[in-house]
mmCIF file of C-alpha atoms in Angstrom:
data_model
loop_
_atom_site.group_PDB
_atom_site.id
_atom_site.type_symbol
_atom_site.label_atom_id
_atom_site.label_comp_id
_atom_site.label_asym_id
_atom_site.label_seq_id
_atom_site.Cartn_x
_atom_site.Cartn_y
_atom_site.Cartn_z
ATOM 1 C CA MET A 722 -0.067 -0.033 -0.088
ATOM 2 C CA LYS A 723 2.779 2.354 0.944
ATOM 3 C CA ARG A 724 4.294 1.646 -2.443
ATOM 4 C CA GLU A 725 1.195 2.646 -4.135
ATOM 5 C CA ARG A 726 0.961 5.962 -2.219
ATOM 6 C CA ASP A 727 4.736 6.713 -3.185
ATOM 7 C CA LEU A 728 3.955 6.080 -6.763
ATOM 8 C CA LEU A 729 0.832 8.348 -6.774
ATOM 9 C CA SER A 730 2.819 11.190 -5.323
ATOM 10 C CA ARG A 731 5.381 11.181 -8.067
ATOM 11 C CA LYS A 732 4.782 13.987 -10.416
ATOM 12 C CA THR A 733 3.392 12.785 -13.853
ATOM 13 C CA THR A 734 2.737 15.416 -16.529
ATOM 14 C CA ILE A 735 -0.770 14.709 -18.067
ATOM 15 C CA ARG A 736 -1.259 16.657 -21.448
ATOM 16 C CA PRO A 737 -4.441 18.225 -22.524
ATOM 17 C CA ALA A 738 -5.870 15.642 -24.901
ATOM 18 C CA LEU A 739 -5.634 12.834 -22.367
ATOM 19 C CA GLN A 740 -6.839 15.257 -19.493
ATOM 20 C CA LYS A 741 -9.884 16.080 -21.606
ATOM 21 C CA HIS A 742 -10.743 12.409 -22.300
ATOM 22 C CA VAL A 743 -10.190 11.519 -18.653
ATOM 23 C CA ARG A 744 -12.463 14.228 -17.355
ATOM 24 C CA LYS A 745 -15.053 13.627 -20.100
ATOM 25 C CA TYR A 746 -15.428 9.962 -19.115
ATOM 26 C CA THR A 747 -14.718 10.463 -15.266
ATOM 27 C CA LEU A 748 -11.690 8.119 -15.365
ATOM 28 C CA ASN A 749 -9.678 10.087 -12.783
ATOM 29 C CA ASP A 750 -9.331 6.871 -10.474
ATOM 30 C CA LYS A 751 -8.677 4.594 -13.273
ATOM 31 C CA LEU A 752 -5.861 6.906 -14.496
ATOM 32 C CA ARG A 753 -4.347 6.938 -11.094
ATOM 33 C CA SER A 754 -4.556 3.174 -10.930
ATOM 34 C CA ILE A 755 -2.881 3.001 -14.526
ATOM 35 C CA THR A 756 -0.020 5.311 -13.171
ATOM 36 C CA ALA A 757 0.353 3.333 -9.990
ATOM 37 C CA ILE A 758 0.871 0.030 -11.975
ATOM 38 C CA LEU A 759 3.256 1.648 -14.427
ATOM 39 C CA GLY A 760 5.303 3.101 -11.564
ATOM 40 C CA GLU A 761 8.510 4.936 -12.266
ATOM 41 C CA GLU A 762 7.948 4.385 -16.300
ATOM 42 C CA ALA A 763 4.642 6.102 -16.278
ATOM 43 C CA GLN A 764 5.834 9.332 -17.683
ATOM 44 C CA ASN A 765 7.901 7.660 -20.455
ATOM 45 C CA VAL A 766 4.856 5.337 -21.252
ATOM 46 C CA ILE A 767 2.532 8.472 -21.498
ATOM 47 C CA ASP A 768 5.148 10.287 -23.825
ATOM 48 C CA TRP A 769 5.574 7.153 -25.908
ATOM 49 C CA ALA A 770 1.551 6.731 -26.386
ATOM 50 C CA TYR A 771 1.399 10.457 -27.654
ATOM 51 C CA THR A 772 3.970 9.701 -30.313
ATOM 52 C CA GLU A 773 2.239 6.441 -31.268
ATOM 53 C CA ALA A 774 -1.234 7.707 -31.125
ATOM 54 C CA LYS A 775 -0.159 10.711 -33.421
ATOM 55 C CA ARG A 776 1.417 8.043 -35.828
ATOM 56 C CA ARG A 777 -1.900 6.133 -35.909
ATOM 57 C CA ILE A 778 -4.092 9.204 -36.575
ATOM 58 C CA ALA A 779 -1.705 10.120 -39.574
ATOM 59 C CA GLU A 780 -1.642 6.665 -41.117
ATOM 60 C CA ASN A 781 -5.562 5.729 -40.408
ATOM 61 C CA PRO A 782 -8.186 7.770 -42.420
ATOM 62 C CA ASN A 783 -10.639 6.634 -39.865
ATOM 63 C CA GLU A 784 -8.861 8.133 -36.760
ATOM 64 C CA LYS A 785 -9.437 11.979 -36.040
ATOM 65 C CA GLU A 786 -7.312 14.266 -34.194
ATOM 66 C CA SER A 787 -10.203 14.476 -31.573
ATOM 67 C CA ASP A 788 -9.366 10.643 -30.991
ATOM 68 C CA LEU A 789 -5.943 11.685 -29.615
ATOM 69 C CA GLY A 790 -6.992 11.429 -25.871
ATOM 70 C CA ARG A 791 -8.756 8.160 -26.313
ATOM 71 C CA ILE A 792 -5.970 6.375 -28.325
ATOM 72 C CA VAL A 793 -3.552 7.637 -25.567
ATOM 73 C CA TYR A 794 -5.548 6.499 -22.741
ATOM 74 C CA GLU A 795 -6.078 3.065 -24.525
ATOM 75 C CA LEU A 796 -2.414 2.658 -25.002
ATOM 76 C CA ILE A 797 -1.183 3.511 -21.509
ATOM 77 C CA GLY A 798 -4.160 1.379 -20.101
ATOM 78 C CA ASN A 799 -3.072 -1.639 -22.183
ATOM 79 C CA GLU A 800 0.693 -1.373 -21.055
ATOM 80 C CA ALA A 801 -0.689 -1.271 -17.375
ATOM 81 C CA ALA A 802 -2.644 -4.319 -18.100
ATOM 82 C CA ILE A 803 0.290 -6.174 -19.456
ATOM 83 C CA ILE A 804 2.260 -5.330 -16.559
ATOM 84 C CA LEU A 805 -0.589 -6.437 -14.330
ATOM 85 C CA VAL A 806 -0.645 -9.794 -15.974
ATOM 86 C CA LYS A 807 2.896 -10.469 -15.425
ATOM 87 C CA GLU A 808 2.984 -9.540 -11.672
ATOM 88 C CA ASN A 809 -0.067 -11.763 -11.214
ATOM 89 C CA HIS A 810 1.538 -14.464 -13.114
ATOM 90 C CA ALA A 811 4.753 -14.046 -10.989
ATOM 91 C CA LYS A 812 2.398 -14.625 -7.893
ATOM 92 C CA GLY A 813 0.797 -17.678 -9.515
ATOM 93 C CA ARG A 814 -2.388 -15.587 -10.133
ATOM 94 C CA LEU A 815 -4.701 -15.732 -13.154
ATOM 95 C CA THR A 816 -5.696 -12.114 -14.258
ATOM 96 C CA THR A 817 -9.468 -11.702 -14.985
ATOM 97 C CA LYS A 818 -11.040 -9.414 -17.389
ATOM 98 C CA ILE A 819 -12.992 -8.183 -14.583
ATOM 99 C CA GLU A 820 -9.820 -7.099 -12.725
ATOM 100 C CA VAL A 821 -8.285 -5.377 -15.963
ATOM 101 C CA LYS A 822 -11.642 -3.498 -16.242
ATOM 102 C CA ALA A 823 -11.501 -2.246 -12.709
ATOM 103 C CA LYS A 824 -7.881 -1.192 -12.694
ATOM 104 C CA THR A 825 -7.648 0.288 -16.110
ATOM 105 C CA GLY A 826 -11.107 0.901 -17.365
ATOM 106 C CA LEU A 827 -10.618 -1.145 -20.633
ATOM 107 C CA LYS A 828 -12.369 -4.079 -22.045
ATOM 108 C CA VAL A 829 -9.698 -6.445 -23.332
ATOM 109 C CA GLU A 830 -9.575 -10.115 -24.934
ATOM 110 C CA MET A 831 -7.566 -11.818 -22.233
ATOM 111 C CA PRO A 832 -5.832 -14.362 -24.548
ATOM 112 C CA VAL A 833 -4.475 -11.540 -26.580
ATOM 113 C CA LEU A 834 -3.442 -9.610 -23.497
ATOM 114 C CA TYR A 835 -1.561 -12.605 -22.161
ATOM 115 C CA ARG A 836 -0.024 -13.128 -25.459
ATOM 116 C CA GLU A 837 1.317 -9.401 -25.375
ATOM 117 C CA ALA A 838 2.875 -10.195 -21.932
ATOM 118 C CA GLY A 839 4.718 -13.155 -23.241
ATOM 119 C CA LEU A 840 2.260 -15.637 -21.757
ATOM 120 C CA ARG A 841 -0.266 -18.238 -22.717
ATOM 121 C CA HIS A 842 -4.121 -17.794 -21.281
ATOM 122 C CA PRO A 843 -5.946 -20.824 -20.657
ATOM 123 C CA GLN A 844 -8.729 -20.021 -23.040
ATOM 124 C CA GLU A 845 -6.104 -19.719 -25.908
ATOM 125 C CA ALA A 846 -5.487 -23.393 -25.504
ATOM 126 C CA ARG A 847 -9.266 -24.186 -25.359
ATOM 127 C CA ASN A 848 -9.684 -22.217 -28.680
ATOM 128 C CA LEU A 849 -6.852 -24.185 -30.154
ATOM 129 C CA ARG A 850 -8.625 -27.589 -29.424
ATOM 130 C CA HIS A 851 -11.808 -25.987 -31.144
ATOM 131 C CA ASN A 852 -10.002 -24.591 -33.927
ATOM 132 C CA LEU A 853 -7.804 -28.002 -34.583
ATOM 133 C CA PHE A 854 -11.224 -29.701 -34.580
ATOM 134 C CA HIS A 855 -12.715 -27.262 -37.117
ATOM 135 C CA GLU A 856 -9.737 -27.572 -39.779
ATOM 136 C CA ALA A 857 -10.271 -31.440 -39.465
ATOM 137 C CA PHE A 858 -14.140 -31.272 -39.925
ATOM 138 C CA HIS A 859 -13.921 -28.692 -42.516
ATOM 139 C CA ALA A 860 -11.325 -30.659 -44.595
ATOM 140 C CA LEU A 861 -13.476 -33.775 -44.171
ATOM 141 C CA ILE A 862 -16.953 -32.089 -45.246
ATOM 142 C CA MET A 863 -15.057 -30.333 -48.223
ATOM 143 C CA HIS A 864 -13.491 -33.809 -49.508
ATOM 144 C CA LEU A 865 -16.802 -35.457 -49.200
ATOM 145 C CA PHE A 866 -18.990 -32.754 -50.740
ATOM 146 C CA PRO A 867 -16.646 -30.203 -52.504
ATOM 147 C CA ASP A 868 -19.626 -28.212 -53.754
ATOM 148 C CA VAL A 869 -21.129 -27.301 -50.327
ATOM 149 C CA THR A 870 -20.458 -23.733 -48.620
ATOM 150 C CA THR A 871 -19.951 -23.354 -44.942
ATOM 151 C CA SER A 872 -20.464 -20.656 -42.571
ATOM 152 C CA VAL A 873 -20.037 -19.677 -39.017
ATOM 153 C CA PRO A 874 -22.916 -18.284 -37.164
ATOM 154 C CA SER A 875 -22.444 -14.889 -35.317
ATOM 155 C CA THR A 876 -23.069 -14.973 -31.506
ATOM 156 C CA GLY A 877 -26.124 -12.997 -30.500
ATOM 157 C CA GLU A 878 -28.224 -14.249 -33.431
ATOM 158 C CA GLY A 879 -30.202 -16.911 -31.476
ATOM 159 C CA LEU A 880 -28.890 -20.485 -31.854
ATOM 160 C CA THR A 881 -25.259 -20.568 -33.087
ATOM 161 C CA PRO A 882 -23.963 -24.005 -33.892
ATOM 162 C CA ASP A 883 -20.167 -23.988 -34.615
ATOM 163 C CA LEU A 884 -20.671 -24.426 -38.426
ATOM 164 C CA MET A 885 -23.499 -24.427 -41.059
ATOM 165 C CA VAL A 886 -23.306 -26.658 -44.102
ATOM 166 C CA GLU A 887 -25.229 -25.597 -46.917
ATOM 167 C CA HIS A 888 -25.828 -27.271 -50.654
ATOM 168 C CA LYS A 889 -27.430 -25.651 -53.407
ATOM 169 C CA ASP A 890 -28.792 -28.284 -55.786
ATOM 170 C CA PRO A 891 -30.430 -30.015 -54.490
ATOM 171 C CA GLU A 892 -31.017 -27.616 -51.499
ATOM 172 C CA TRP A 893 -30.293 -28.752 -47.923
ATOM 173 C CA THR A 894 -28.672 -27.480 -44.804
ATOM 174 C CA ILE A 895 -27.202 -29.135 -41.751
ATOM 175 C CA SER A 896 -25.886 -27.672 -38.541
ATOM 176 C CA VAL A 897 -22.680 -28.889 -36.922
ATOM 177 C CA GLU A 898 -21.361 -28.753 -33.399
ATOM 178 C CA TYR A 899 -17.757 -29.711 -32.153
ATOM 179 C CA LYS A 900 -16.991 -30.925 -28.820
ATOM 180 C CA GLY A 901 -12.975 -31.017 -28.517
ATOM 181 C CA TYR A 902 -12.626 -32.736 -25.065
ATOM 182 C CA ARG A 903 -9.744 -34.868 -23.859
ATOM 183 C CA SER A 904 -11.009 -38.400 -24.440
ATOM 184 C CA ILE A 905 -11.636 -39.226 -20.817
ATOM 185 C CA THR A 906 -14.210 -36.771 -20.910
ATOM 186 C CA LEU A 907 -17.885 -38.141 -20.929
ATOM 187 C CA LEU A 908 -20.434 -36.674 -23.596
ATOM 188 C CA SER A 909 -23.489 -36.304 -21.202
ATOM 189 C CA GLU A 910 -26.878 -35.687 -21.628
ATOM 190 C CA SER A 911 -26.247 -31.873 -21.541
ATOM 191 C CA GLU A 912 -24.738 -32.040 -25.040
ATOM 192 C CA VAL A 913 -27.330 -34.139 -26.428
ATOM 193 C CA LEU A 914 -30.055 -31.596 -25.394
ATOM 194 C CA LYS A 915 -28.102 -28.934 -27.341
ATOM 195 C CA GLY A 916 -27.949 -31.168 -30.205
ATOM 196 C CA MET A 917 -31.746 -31.800 -29.909
ATOM 197 C CA ARG A 918 -32.146 -27.712 -29.940
ATOM 198 C CA TYR A 919 -30.160 -27.417 -33.048
ATOM 199 C CA GLN A 920 -32.131 -30.166 -34.613
ATOM 200 C CA ALA A 921 -35.470 -28.646 -34.058
ATOM 201 C CA ALA A 922 -34.188 -25.423 -35.418
ATOM 202 C CA TYR A 923 -32.262 -26.613 -38.456
ATOM 203 C CA GLY A 924 -33.738 -30.242 -39.102
ATOM 204 C CA THR A 925 -30.286 -31.897 -39.101
ATOM 205 C CA ALA A 926 -27.691 -31.526 -36.164
ATOM 206 C CA TRP A 927 -24.285 -33.329 -36.045
ATOM 207 C CA LEU A 928 -22.572 -33.463 -32.923
ATOM 208 C CA VAL A 929 -18.863 -34.327 -33.639
ATOM 209 C CA THR A 930 -16.869 -34.986 -30.543
ATOM 210 C CA SER A 931 -13.393 -36.191 -29.420
ATOM 211 C CA THR A 932 -14.825 -37.994 -26.496
ATOM 212 C CA THR A 933 -14.652 -41.924 -26.474
ATOM 213 C CA LYS A 934 -17.463 -42.255 -24.041
ATOM 214 C CA SER A 935 -20.875 -41.250 -24.946
ATOM 215 C CA VAL A 936 -24.421 -41.634 -23.505
ATOM 216 C CA LYS A 937 -26.064 -42.170 -27.093
ATOM 217 C CA ASP A 938 -25.662 -45.969 -26.645
ATOM 218 C CA LEU A 939 -28.123 -45.642 -23.641
ATOM 219 C CA TYR A 940 -30.991 -44.364 -25.964
ATOM 220 C CA SER A 941 -33.102 -45.796 -28.382
ATOM 221 C CA LYS A 942 -33.534 -44.606 -32.124
ATOM 222 C CA SER A 943 -36.111 -42.110 -30.981
ATOM 223 C CA ILE A 944 -35.426 -39.788 -27.859
ATOM 224 C CA HIS A 945 -37.673 -37.417 -25.950
ATOM 225 C CA SER A 946 -35.978 -34.485 -24.034
ATOM 226 C CA LYS A 947 -37.813 -35.295 -20.703
ATOM 227 C CA ASP A 948 -36.511 -38.940 -21.048
ATOM 228 C CA VAL A 949 -32.897 -37.629 -21.431
ATOM 229 C CA ILE A 950 -33.338 -35.208 -18.731
ATOM 230 C CA LYS A 951 -34.871 -37.713 -16.389
ATOM 231 C CA ARG A 952 -32.303 -40.475 -16.978
ATOM 232 C CA GLY A 953 -29.706 -38.012 -16.962
ATOM 233 C CA LEU A 954 -30.182 -36.668 -13.746
ATOM 234 C CA SER A 955 -30.499 -40.149 -12.188
ATOM 235 C CA ARG A 956 -27.198 -41.316 -14.029
ATOM 236 C CA LEU A 957 -25.177 -38.062 -13.178
ATOM 237 C CA LYS A 958 -26.311 -38.092 -9.408
ATOM 238 C CA HIS A 959 -24.972 -41.532 -9.104
ATOM 239 C CA ILE A 960 -21.734 -40.701 -10.458
ATOM 240 C CA TYR A 961 -21.550 -37.480 -8.251
ATOM 241 C CA ARG A 962 -22.130 -39.573 -5.416
ATOM 242 C CA ARG A 963 -19.141 -41.888 -5.892
ATOM 243 C CA ARG A 964 -15.804 -41.446 -4.110
ATOM 244 C CA ALA A 965 -13.145 -39.775 -6.301
ATOM 245 C CA TYR A 966 -9.599 -40.928 -6.115
ATOM 246 C CA THR A 967 -7.899 -40.886 -9.459
ATOM 247 C CA SER A 968 -7.511 -37.592 -11.505
ATOM 248 C CA GLU A 969 -10.185 -39.299 -13.996
ATOM 249 C CA GLN A 970 -12.516 -39.784 -11.383
ATOM 250 C CA LYS A 971 -12.413 -36.341 -9.916
ATOM 251 C CA GLU A 972 -12.663 -34.863 -13.444
ATOM 252 C CA ASN A 973 -15.809 -36.803 -14.419
ATOM 253 C CA ARG A 974 -17.411 -35.939 -10.846
ATOM 254 C CA GLY A 975 -16.928 -32.430 -11.589
ATOM 255 C CA ILE A 976 -18.437 -32.893 -14.876
ATOM 256 C CA ALA A 977 -21.438 -34.544 -13.381
ATOM 257 C CA ARG A 978 -22.110 -31.830 -10.955
ATOM 258 C CA LYS A 979 -22.058 -29.272 -13.831
ATOM 259 C CA GLY A 980 -24.438 -31.322 -15.885
ATOM 260 C CA ILE A 981 -26.767 -31.781 -13.013
ATOM 261 C CA SER A 982 -26.979 -28.080 -12.844
ATOM 262 C CA HIS A 983 -27.474 -27.800 -16.605
ATOM 263 C CA LEU A 984 -30.318 -30.534 -16.719
ATOM 264 C CA GLU A 985 -32.254 -29.094 -13.836
ATOM 265 C CA LYS A 986 -32.446 -25.746 -15.466
ATOM 266 C CA GLN A 987 -34.041 -27.362 -18.688
ATOM 267 C CA GLN A 988 -36.711 -29.633 -17.306
ATOM 268 C CA ASP A 989 -39.359 -27.728 -19.088
ATOM 269 C CA LEU A 990 -38.086 -28.700 -22.603
ATOM 270 C CA ASP A 991 -40.335 -30.988 -24.616
ATOM 271 C CA MET A 992 -38.701 -32.093 -27.651
ATOM 272 C CA ARG A 993 -38.460 -35.236 -29.923
ATOM 273 C CA CYS A 994 -36.056 -36.443 -32.298
ATOM 274 C CA LYS A 995 -34.238 -39.428 -33.914
ATOM 275 C CA LEU A 996 -30.962 -40.580 -33.503
ATOM 276 C CA TRP A 997 -29.010 -41.336 -36.615
ATOM 277 C CA SER A 998 -25.244 -42.759 -37.275
ATOM 278 C CA ALA A 999 -22.783 -40.785 -39.466
ATOM 279 C CA GLU A 1000 -22.936 -43.159 -42.003
ATOM 280 C CA GLU A 1001 -26.633 -42.921 -42.392
ATOM 281 C CA LEU A 1002 -26.335 -39.108 -42.523
ATOM 282 C CA LEU A 1003 -23.522 -39.076 -45.179
ATOM 283 C CA GLU A 1004 -25.548 -41.553 -47.257
ATOM 284 C CA SER A 1005 -28.481 -39.364 -47.062
ATOM 285 C CA MET A 1006 -26.417 -36.320 -47.895
ATOM 286 C CA LYS A 1007 -25.080 -37.841 -50.948
ATOM 287 C CA ALA A 1008 -28.699 -38.688 -51.845
ATOM 288 C CA GLY A 1009 -29.478 -35.262 -51.639
ATOM 289 C CA LYS A 1010 -31.860 -35.216 -48.671
ATOM 290 C CA PRO A 1011 -30.076 -35.349 -45.189
ATOM 291 C CA VAL A 1012 -32.114 -37.399 -42.453
ATOM 292 C CA LYS A 1013 -33.940 -35.209 -39.988
ATOM 293 C CA GLY A 1014 -32.581 -35.974 -36.511
ATOM 294 C CA LEU A 1015 -29.472 -35.784 -34.268
ATOM 295 C CA ILE A 1016 -26.183 -37.728 -35.323
ATOM 296 C CA ILE A 1017 -23.619 -38.045 -32.584
ATOM 297 C CA THR A 1018 -19.944 -38.855 -33.669
ATOM 298 C CA THR A 1019 -17.273 -39.978 -31.014
ATOM 299 C CA GLY A 1020 -13.800 -39.482 -31.317
ATOM 300 C CA PHE A 1021 -12.511 -42.702 -32.889
ATOM 301 C CA GLU A 1022 -15.333 -42.713 -35.252
ATOM 302 C CA PHE A 1023 -14.337 -39.334 -36.343
ATOM 303 C CA ILE A 1024 -10.648 -40.372 -36.782
ATOM 304 C CA GLU A 1025 -11.963 -43.299 -39.101
ATOM 305 C CA LEU A 1026 -13.665 -40.846 -40.941
ATOM 306 C CA LEU A 1027 -10.878 -38.783 -41.605
ATOM 307 C CA LYS A 1028 -8.476 -41.586 -42.388
ATOM 308 C CA ALA A 1029 -10.992 -43.272 -44.717
ATOM 309 C CA ALA A 1030 -10.993 -39.617 -46.768
ATOM 310 C CA GLY A 1031 -7.076 -39.722 -46.683
ATOM 311 C CA LEU A 1032 -6.708 -36.902 -44.093
ATOM 312 C CA ASN A 1033 -4.292 -38.518 -41.965
ATOM 313 C CA GLU A 1034 -2.745 -35.214 -40.699
ATOM 314 C CA GLU A 1035 -6.135 -34.087 -39.790
ATOM 315 C CA ALA A 1036 -6.852 -37.341 -38.016
ATOM 316 C CA ASP A 1037 -3.667 -36.977 -35.990
ATOM 317 C CA ASN A 1038 -4.627 -33.586 -34.849
ATOM 318 C CA VAL A 1039 -7.956 -34.974 -33.579
ATOM 319 C CA LEU A 1040 -5.998 -37.692 -31.936
ATOM 320 C CA ARG A 1041 -3.759 -35.013 -30.105
ATOM 321 C CA VAL A 1042 -6.858 -33.164 -28.892
ATOM 322 C CA MET A 1043 -8.021 -36.323 -27.501
ATOM 323 C CA LYS A 1044 -4.816 -37.407 -25.577
ATOM 324 C CA LEU A 1045 -3.130 -34.317 -24.662
ATOM 325 C CA PRO A 1046 -4.035 -31.795 -21.587
ATOM 326 C CA THR A 1047 -4.724 -28.369 -22.312
ATOM 327 C CA ALA A 1048 -1.129 -27.348 -21.284
ATOM 328 C CA SER A 1049 0.590 -29.586 -23.765
ATOM 329 C CA LEU A 1050 -1.354 -28.756 -26.883
ATOM 330 C CA HIS A 1051 0.379 -26.462 -29.521
ATOM 331 C CA SER A 1052 0.255 -25.952 -33.091
ATOM 332 C CA ASP A 1053 2.482 -24.152 -35.677
ATOM 333 C CA LYS A 1054 -0.350 -23.863 -38.366
ATOM 334 C CA VAL A 1055 -3.523 -23.265 -36.380
ATOM 335 C CA THR A 1056 -4.535 -20.014 -34.906
ATOM 336 C CA SER A 1057 -5.331 -20.225 -31.200
ATOM 337 C CA VAL A 1058 -6.128 -16.559 -30.117
ATOM 338 C CA ARG A 1059 -9.697 -16.441 -31.567
ATOM 339 C CA LEU A 1060 -12.421 -19.150 -32.596
ATOM 340 C CA ILE A 1061 -12.323 -19.502 -36.466
ATOM 341 C CA GLU A 1062 -14.664 -17.102 -37.989
#
């Protein structure tokens, strides 16, 4: 606390443009917080930010002179956020978006901020799993159906599967959802319900997973959401009550607890649909009329589909997603900062 008071007492020259922006948006407390984090380098960072902001305005026709104060503030806030991440990391703490907003007033993408700090955010690795899976599935669908078009629905537009696949002549559409887990993770009723909602909205929903354990074999050809919820709660509560000794048991117990909460919130759902195999779906797509229902493909089934199509590198990537823990997964070819759009 004394160190922070000492930093705040140091004289830092705030130029008019930054001062105007801070006053307009009542950011005085945030600016004090930023300069405290920057410490002895605060003045140097502010001077650099002015030079950098003027360069951006000169090079970008969308930026105006009146934006100078805002750009300077964002630059110094981002530098403070980077230092905050590094300091927290040194203490073994994860920096949250809420903490960055509270101390700098900025909304940031945490994986990007961590990368700027020379570190790796856990979300980045989760996104990498998703994107490796996306690359593999996209290669498969384009190999099997070269004339389809694919699109990624934007969040905020209602139901948002990971991918929409459309064919023009004949005209058909299917929705696809990826679940890039480690193989020990159980695909539970919660994911089945999500697939059922996509099926109700789009007619055909393909749930492609990297897990080897799925509840799909517990259900008949026709499924009802109320039965899925009832049986799911019974099964998950049984798993949750078991003692957990190994890391796999503990992980499955945590998944069960989360699944119970999710199912309890959806007990009013009343949907029916049919379960189909991936082979049945692909044959119907080739015939020009995809089956209406939910298709669940587990990890090894997906790998076999990829290998049959000659996509061995993609099959190896899916196997890596299945086998490797989050911290060990990496790729030189696939982006991991954002979900592929």
